[in-house]
mmCIF file of C-alpha atoms in Angstrom:
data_model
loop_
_atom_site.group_PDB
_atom_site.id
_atom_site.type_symbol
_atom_site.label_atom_id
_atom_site.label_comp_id
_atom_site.label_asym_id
_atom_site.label_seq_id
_atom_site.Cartn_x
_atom_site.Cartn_y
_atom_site.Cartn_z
ATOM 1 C CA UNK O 30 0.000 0.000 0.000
ATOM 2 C CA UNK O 31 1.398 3.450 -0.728
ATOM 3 C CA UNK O 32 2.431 5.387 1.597
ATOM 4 C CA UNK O 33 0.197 8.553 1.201
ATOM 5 C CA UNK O 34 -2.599 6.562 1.360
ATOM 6 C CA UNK O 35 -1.312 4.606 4.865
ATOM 7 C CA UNK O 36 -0.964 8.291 6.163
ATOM 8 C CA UNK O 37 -4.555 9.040 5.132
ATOM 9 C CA UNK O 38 -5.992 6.167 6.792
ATOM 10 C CA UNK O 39 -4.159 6.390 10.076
ATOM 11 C CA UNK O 40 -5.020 10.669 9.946
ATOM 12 C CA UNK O 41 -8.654 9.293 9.655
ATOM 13 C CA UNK O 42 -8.367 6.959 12.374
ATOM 14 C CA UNK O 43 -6.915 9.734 14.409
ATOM 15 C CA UNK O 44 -9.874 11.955 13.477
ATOM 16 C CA UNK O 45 -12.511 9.006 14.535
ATOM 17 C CA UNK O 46 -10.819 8.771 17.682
ATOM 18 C CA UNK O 47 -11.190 12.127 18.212
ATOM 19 C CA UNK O 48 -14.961 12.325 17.789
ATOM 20 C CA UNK O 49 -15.395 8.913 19.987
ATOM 21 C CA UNK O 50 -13.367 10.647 22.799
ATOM 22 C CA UNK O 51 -15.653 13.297 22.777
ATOM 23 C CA UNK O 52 -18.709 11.314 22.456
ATOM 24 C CA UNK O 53 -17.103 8.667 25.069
ATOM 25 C CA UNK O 54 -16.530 11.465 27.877
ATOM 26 C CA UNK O 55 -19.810 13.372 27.386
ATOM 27 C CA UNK O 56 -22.248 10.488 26.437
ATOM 28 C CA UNK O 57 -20.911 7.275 25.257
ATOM 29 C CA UNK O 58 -21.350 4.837 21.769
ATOM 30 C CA UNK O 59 -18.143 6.092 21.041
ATOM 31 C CA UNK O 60 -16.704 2.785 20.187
ATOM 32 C CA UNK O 61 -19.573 2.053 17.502
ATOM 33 C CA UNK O 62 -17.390 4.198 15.495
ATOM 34 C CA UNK O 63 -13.658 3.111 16.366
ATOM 35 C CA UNK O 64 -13.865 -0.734 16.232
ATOM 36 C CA UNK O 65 -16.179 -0.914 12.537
ATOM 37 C CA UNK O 66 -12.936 1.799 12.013
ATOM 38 C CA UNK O 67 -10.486 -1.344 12.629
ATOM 39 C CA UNK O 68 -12.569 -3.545 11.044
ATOM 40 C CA UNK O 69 -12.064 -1.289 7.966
ATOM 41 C CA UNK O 70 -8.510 -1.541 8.558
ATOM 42 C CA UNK O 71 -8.611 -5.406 8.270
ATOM 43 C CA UNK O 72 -8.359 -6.228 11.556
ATOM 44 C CA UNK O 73 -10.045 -9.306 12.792
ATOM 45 C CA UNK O 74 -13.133 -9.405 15.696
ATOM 46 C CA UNK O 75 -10.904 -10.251 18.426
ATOM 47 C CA UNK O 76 -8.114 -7.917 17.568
ATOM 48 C CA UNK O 77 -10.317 -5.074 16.622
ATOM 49 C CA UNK O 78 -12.422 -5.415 19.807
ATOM 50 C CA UNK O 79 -8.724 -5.555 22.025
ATOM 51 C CA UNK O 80 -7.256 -2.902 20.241
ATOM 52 C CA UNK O 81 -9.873 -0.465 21.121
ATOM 53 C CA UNK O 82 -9.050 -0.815 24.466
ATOM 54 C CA UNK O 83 -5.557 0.806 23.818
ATOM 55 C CA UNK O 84 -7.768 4.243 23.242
ATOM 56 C CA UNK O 85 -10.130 3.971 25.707
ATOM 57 C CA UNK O 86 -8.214 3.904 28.234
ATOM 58 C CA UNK O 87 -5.900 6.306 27.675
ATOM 59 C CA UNK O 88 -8.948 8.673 26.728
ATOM 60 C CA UNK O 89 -10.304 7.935 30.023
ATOM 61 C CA UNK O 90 -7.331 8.884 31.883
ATOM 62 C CA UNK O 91 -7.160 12.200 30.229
ATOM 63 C CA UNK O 92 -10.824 12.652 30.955
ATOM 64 C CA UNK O 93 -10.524 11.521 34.236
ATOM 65 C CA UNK O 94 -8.009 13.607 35.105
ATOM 66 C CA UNK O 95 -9.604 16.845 33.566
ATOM 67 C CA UNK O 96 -12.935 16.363 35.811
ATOM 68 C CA UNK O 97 -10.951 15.763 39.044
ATOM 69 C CA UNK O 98 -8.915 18.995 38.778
ATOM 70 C CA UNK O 99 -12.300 20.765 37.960
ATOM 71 C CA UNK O 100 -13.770 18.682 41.421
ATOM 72 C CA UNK O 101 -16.249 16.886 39.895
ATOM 73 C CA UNK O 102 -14.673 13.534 40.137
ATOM 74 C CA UNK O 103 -16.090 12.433 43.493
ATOM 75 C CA UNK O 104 -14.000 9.535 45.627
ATOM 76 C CA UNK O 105 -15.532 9.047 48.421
ATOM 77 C CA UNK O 106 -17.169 5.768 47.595
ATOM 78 C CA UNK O 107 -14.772 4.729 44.678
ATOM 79 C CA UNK O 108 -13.327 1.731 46.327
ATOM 80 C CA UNK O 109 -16.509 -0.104 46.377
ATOM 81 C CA UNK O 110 -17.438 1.290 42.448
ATOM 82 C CA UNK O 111 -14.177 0.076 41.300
ATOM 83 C CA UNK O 112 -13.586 -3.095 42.789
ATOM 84 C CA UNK O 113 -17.621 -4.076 41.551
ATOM 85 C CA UNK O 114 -17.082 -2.723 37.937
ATOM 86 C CA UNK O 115 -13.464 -4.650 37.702
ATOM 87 C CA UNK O 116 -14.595 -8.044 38.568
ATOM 88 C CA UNK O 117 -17.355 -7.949 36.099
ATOM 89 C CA UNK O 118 -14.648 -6.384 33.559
ATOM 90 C CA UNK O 119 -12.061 -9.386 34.227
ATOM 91 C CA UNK O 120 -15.305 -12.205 33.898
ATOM 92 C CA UNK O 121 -15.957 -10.144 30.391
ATOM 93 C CA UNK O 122 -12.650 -9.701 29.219
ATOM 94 C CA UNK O 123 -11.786 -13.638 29.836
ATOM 95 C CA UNK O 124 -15.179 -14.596 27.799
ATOM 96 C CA UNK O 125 -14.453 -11.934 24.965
ATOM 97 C CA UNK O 126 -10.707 -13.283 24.664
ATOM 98 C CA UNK O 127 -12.032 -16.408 23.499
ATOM 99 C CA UNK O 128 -15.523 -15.524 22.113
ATOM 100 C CA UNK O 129 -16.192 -13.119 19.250
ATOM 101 C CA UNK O 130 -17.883 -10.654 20.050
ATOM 102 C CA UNK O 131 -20.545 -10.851 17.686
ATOM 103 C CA UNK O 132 -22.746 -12.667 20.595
ATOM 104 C CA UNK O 133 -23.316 -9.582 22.332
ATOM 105 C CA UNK O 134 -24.128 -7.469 19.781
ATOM 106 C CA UNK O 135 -28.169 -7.936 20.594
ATOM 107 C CA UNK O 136 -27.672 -7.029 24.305
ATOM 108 C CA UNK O 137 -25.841 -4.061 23.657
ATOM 109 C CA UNK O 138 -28.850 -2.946 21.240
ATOM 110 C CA UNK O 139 -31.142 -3.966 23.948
ATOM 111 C CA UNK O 140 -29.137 -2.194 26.567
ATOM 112 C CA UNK O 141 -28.916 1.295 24.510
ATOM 113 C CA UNK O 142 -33.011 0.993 23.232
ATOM 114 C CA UNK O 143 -33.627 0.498 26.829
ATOM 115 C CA UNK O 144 -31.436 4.079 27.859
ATOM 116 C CA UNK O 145 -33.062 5.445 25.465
ATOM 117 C CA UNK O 146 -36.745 4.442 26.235
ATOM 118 C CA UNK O 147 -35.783 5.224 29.949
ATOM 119 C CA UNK O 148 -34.993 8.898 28.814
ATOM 120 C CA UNK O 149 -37.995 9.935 26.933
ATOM 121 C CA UNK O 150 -40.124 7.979 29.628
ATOM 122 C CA UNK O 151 -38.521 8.233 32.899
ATOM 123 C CA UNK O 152 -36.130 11.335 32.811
ATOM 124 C CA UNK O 153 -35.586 11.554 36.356
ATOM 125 C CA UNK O 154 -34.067 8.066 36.291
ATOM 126 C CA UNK O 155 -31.003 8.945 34.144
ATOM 127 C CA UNK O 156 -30.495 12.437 35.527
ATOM 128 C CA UNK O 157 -31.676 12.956 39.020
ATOM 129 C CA UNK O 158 -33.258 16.542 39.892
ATOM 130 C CA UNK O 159 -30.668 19.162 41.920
ATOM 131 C CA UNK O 160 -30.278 17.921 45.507
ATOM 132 C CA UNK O 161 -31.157 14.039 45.334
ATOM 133 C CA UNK O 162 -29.007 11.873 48.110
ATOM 134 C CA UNK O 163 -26.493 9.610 46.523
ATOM 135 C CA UNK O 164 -26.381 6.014 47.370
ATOM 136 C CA UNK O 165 -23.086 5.147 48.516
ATOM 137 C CA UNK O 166 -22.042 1.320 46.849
ATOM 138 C CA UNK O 167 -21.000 0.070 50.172
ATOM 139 C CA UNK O 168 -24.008 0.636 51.852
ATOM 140 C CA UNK O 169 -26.761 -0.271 49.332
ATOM 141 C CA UNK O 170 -25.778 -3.840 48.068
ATOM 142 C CA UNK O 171 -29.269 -3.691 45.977
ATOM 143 C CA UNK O 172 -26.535 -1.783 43.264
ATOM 144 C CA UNK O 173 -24.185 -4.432 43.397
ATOM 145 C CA UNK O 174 -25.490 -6.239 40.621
ATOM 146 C CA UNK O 175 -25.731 -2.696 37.740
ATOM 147 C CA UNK O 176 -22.060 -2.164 38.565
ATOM 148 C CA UNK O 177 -20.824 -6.122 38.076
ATOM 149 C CA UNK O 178 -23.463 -6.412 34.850
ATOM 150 C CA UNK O 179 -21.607 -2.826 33.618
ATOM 151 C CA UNK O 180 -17.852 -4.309 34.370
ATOM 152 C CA UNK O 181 -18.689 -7.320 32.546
ATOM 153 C CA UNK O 182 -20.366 -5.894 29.684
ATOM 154 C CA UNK O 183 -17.563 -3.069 29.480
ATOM 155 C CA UNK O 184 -14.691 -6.081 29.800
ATOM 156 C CA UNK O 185 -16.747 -7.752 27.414
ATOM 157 C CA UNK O 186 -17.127 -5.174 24.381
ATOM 158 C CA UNK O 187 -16.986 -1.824 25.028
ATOM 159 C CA UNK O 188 -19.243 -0.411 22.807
ATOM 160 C CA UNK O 189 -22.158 0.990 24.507
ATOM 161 C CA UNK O 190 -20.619 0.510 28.159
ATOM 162 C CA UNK O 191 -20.873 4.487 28.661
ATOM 163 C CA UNK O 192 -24.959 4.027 28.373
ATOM 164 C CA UNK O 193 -25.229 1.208 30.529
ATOM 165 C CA UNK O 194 -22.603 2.541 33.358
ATOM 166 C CA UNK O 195 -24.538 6.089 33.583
ATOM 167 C CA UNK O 196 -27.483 3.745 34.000
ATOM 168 C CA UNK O 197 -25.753 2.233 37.377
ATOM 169 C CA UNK O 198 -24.246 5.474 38.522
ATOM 170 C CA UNK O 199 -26.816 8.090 37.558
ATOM 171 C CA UNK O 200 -29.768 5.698 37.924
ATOM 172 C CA UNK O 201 -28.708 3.216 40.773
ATOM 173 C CA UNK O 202 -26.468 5.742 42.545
ATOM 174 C CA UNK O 203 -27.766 8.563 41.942
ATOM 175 C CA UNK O 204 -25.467 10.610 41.122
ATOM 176 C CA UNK O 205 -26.218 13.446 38.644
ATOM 177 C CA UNK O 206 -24.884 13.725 35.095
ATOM 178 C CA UNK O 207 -22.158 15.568 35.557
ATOM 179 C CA UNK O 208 -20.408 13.626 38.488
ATOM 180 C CA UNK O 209 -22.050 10.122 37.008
ATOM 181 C CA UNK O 210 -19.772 11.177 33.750
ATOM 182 C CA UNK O 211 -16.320 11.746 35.808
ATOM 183 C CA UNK O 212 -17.243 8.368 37.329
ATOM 184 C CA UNK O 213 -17.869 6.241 34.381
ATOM 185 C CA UNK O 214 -14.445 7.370 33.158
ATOM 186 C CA UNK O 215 -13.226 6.073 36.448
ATOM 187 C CA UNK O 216 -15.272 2.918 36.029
ATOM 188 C CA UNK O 217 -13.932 2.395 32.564
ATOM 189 C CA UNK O 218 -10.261 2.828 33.371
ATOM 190 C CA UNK O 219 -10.318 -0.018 36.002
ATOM 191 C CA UNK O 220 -12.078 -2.606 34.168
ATOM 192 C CA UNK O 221 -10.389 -1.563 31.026
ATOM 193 C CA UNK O 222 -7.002 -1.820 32.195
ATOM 194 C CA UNK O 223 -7.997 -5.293 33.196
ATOM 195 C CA UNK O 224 -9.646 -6.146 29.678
ATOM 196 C CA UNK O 225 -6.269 -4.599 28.036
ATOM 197 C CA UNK O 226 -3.951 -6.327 30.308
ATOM 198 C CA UNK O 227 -5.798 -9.874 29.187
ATOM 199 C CA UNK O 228 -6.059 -8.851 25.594
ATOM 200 C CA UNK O 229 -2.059 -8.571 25.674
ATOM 201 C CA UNK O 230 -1.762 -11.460 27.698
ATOM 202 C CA UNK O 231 -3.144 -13.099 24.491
ATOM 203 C CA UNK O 232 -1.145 -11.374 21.994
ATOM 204 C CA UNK O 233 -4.911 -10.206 20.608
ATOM 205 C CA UNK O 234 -3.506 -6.158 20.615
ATOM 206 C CA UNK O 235 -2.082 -4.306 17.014
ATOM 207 C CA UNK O 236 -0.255 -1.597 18.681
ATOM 208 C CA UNK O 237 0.067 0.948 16.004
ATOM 209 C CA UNK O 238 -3.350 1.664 15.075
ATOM 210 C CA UNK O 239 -4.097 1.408 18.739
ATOM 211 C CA UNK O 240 -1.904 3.919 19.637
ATOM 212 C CA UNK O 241 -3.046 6.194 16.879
ATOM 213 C CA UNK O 242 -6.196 6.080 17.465
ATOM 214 C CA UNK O 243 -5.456 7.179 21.061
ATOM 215 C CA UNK O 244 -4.137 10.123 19.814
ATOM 216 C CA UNK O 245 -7.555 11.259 18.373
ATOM 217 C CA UNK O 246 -9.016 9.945 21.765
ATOM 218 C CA UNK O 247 -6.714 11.612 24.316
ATOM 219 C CA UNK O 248 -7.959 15.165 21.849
ATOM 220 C CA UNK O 249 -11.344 14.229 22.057
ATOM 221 C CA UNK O 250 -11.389 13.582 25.762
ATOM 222 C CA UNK O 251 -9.845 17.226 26.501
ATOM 223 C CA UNK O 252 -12.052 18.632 24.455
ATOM 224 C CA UNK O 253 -15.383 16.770 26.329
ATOM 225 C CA UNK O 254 -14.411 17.303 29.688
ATOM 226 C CA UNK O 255 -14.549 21.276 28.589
ATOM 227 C CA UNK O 256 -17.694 20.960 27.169
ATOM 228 C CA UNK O 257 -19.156 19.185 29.573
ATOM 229 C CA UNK O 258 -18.182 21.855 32.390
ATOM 230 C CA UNK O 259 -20.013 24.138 30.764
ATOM 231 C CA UNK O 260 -23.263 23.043 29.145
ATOM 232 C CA UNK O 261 -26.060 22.583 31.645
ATOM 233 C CA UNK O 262 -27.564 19.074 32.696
ATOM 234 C CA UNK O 263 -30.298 19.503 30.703
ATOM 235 C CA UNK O 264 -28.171 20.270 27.928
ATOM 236 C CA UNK O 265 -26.075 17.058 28.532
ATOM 237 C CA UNK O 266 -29.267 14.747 29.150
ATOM 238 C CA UNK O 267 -30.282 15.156 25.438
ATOM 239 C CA UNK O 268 -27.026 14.950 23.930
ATOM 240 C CA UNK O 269 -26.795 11.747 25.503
ATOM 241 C CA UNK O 270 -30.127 10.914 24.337
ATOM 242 C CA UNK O 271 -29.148 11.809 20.377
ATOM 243 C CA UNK O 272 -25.975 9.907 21.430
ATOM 244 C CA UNK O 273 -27.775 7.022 22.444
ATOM 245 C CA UNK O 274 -30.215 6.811 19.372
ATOM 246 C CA UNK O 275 -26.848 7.361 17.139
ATOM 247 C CA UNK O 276 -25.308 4.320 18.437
ATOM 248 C CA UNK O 277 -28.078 2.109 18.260
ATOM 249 C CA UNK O 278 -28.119 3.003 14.103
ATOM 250 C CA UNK O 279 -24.436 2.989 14.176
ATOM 251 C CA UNK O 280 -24.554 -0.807 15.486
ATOM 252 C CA UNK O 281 -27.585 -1.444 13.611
ATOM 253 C CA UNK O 282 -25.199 -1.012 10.500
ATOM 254 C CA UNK O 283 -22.632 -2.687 11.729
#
C-alpha cells in the first residue's frame, strides 16, 4: 500500500478517535465508530475489539483527570465502584478473549433501546433533579449487581458501556450527570485496564493503530471534559439521548 494513502488512513483513524473521545466522555457509543474503524482496517473481531481498548483507556485517563482537577470527580465511595465494575470487567474480558464478540451485539442494542426508552419515559431516572441523596455502593448492596453487569459488559465489548454505566451510577447511585460522567471514566479505566492487560496477555492487541487512534481519543477527551463543564444538565441529558439513538443506528449497520 502506498504510503500517502497509509498516512490518510491512520489521519482518519486519528480523526474518529477524536470524535469517539468526545462522544465517550460526554455520552458514550463512542466505540460504535472506532472498532467498525479497525474492522475497515482489516483487523479481525478479536483484535479489533482488544485494540480499542488501547484508546479507551488512555482517553479515560485524560478525561478523568480533567474532571478531578475541575472537582467533579467524586471519591468518596470509589473503592466499592471500582472493585464491583473490575470483577465484572475481568469475567468479560476472559469470555471476549475467546468468544467473538458478535454474541453480544443484541444485548448491547437492547441495553442502549432500553437508555433510550428510559430517557424519553422516565427522565428523572437517568439524571436525578438538583439535591437528590447519593447512594453510597458500600451501603446499598441492591446496586451491586448494575455495577458487576456494567464491568462485565464493558470487559466484554466496550461499545455501549458508557450508556449502561450512567445507568448504574446516575440511575442506581444517583449521582447526577455531571459527576455520574467523571465516574464512568473512572469505572472504565479499572475494568479496562484489566480487559487490556488480558487482551495482551493473548497477543490479541495491534499496537500501532491502537496507539493512533489514542491520539484522536486523548484530543477528544480534553475537548469533552470542557464541554461538559459548561453546558447545563439539561443540555447534557439530550445529547446523551441523540448519542444514544446514534449508536443504536451505528450498530444497527454494523
Amino acid at each position: 500500500m502506498p504510503l500517502e494513502l497509509d498516512l490518510l488512513i491512520y489521519l482518519l483513524l486519528a480523526a474518529t478517535g477524536l470524535i469517539a473521545g468526545v462522544i465517550n466522555t460526554l455520552a458514550g457509543g463512542g466505540s460504535n465508530l472506532t472498532i467498525p474503524a479497525l474492522l475497515i482496517l482489516g483487523l479481525p473481531a478479536d483484535t479489533a475489539n482488544a485494540t480499542n481498548r488501547v484508546g479507551v483507556l488512555l482517553q479515560c485517563l485524560v478525561g478523568a483527570r480533567g474532571f478531578r482537577k475541575a472537582g467533579h470527580l467524586p471519591l468518596d465511595d470509589a473503592g466499592w465502584i471500582l472493585g464491583l465494575t473490575m470483577t465484572g470487567g475481568l469475567a468479560g474480558a476472559l469470555l471476549a478473549s475467546f468468544l467473538p464478540n458478535l454474541y453480544l451485539k443484541p444485548v448491547m442494542l437492547a441495553a442502549m433501546t432500553g437508555m433510550t426508552l428510559i430517557m424519553l419515559l422516565r427522565p428523572e431516572f437517568i439524571a436525578p433533579p438538583p439535591g437528590t441523596p447519593v447512594r453510597r455502593a458500600g451501603q446499598h448492596p441492591g446496586t451491586w449487581p448494575s455495577l458487576l453487569v456494567a464491568g462485565f459488559y464493558g470487559g466484554f465489548v466496550q461499545a455501549g458501556v458508557g450508556f449502561i454505566l450512567l445507568g448504574a451510577l446516575a440511575g442506581a447511585l444517583r449521582y447526577d450527570l455531571l459527576r455520574a460522567n467523571a465516574l464512568k471514566l473512572l469505572c472504565t479505566i479499572a475494568f479496562t485496564g484489566v480487559a487490556l492487560g488480558v487482551f495482551i496477555f493473548r497477543g490479541q492487541v495491534a499496537w500501532l493503530p491502537g496507539l493512533v487512534l489514542a491520539i484522536g481519543t486523548m484530543i477528544g477527551a480534553q475537548l469533552g471534559v470542557r464541554w461538559a463543564l459548561r453546558i447545563e444538565q439539561r443540555t447534557l441529558k439530550w445529547f446523551l439521548f441523540a448519542m444514544t439513538v446514534a449508536a443504536c443506528g451505528a450498530a444497527l449497520v454494523f
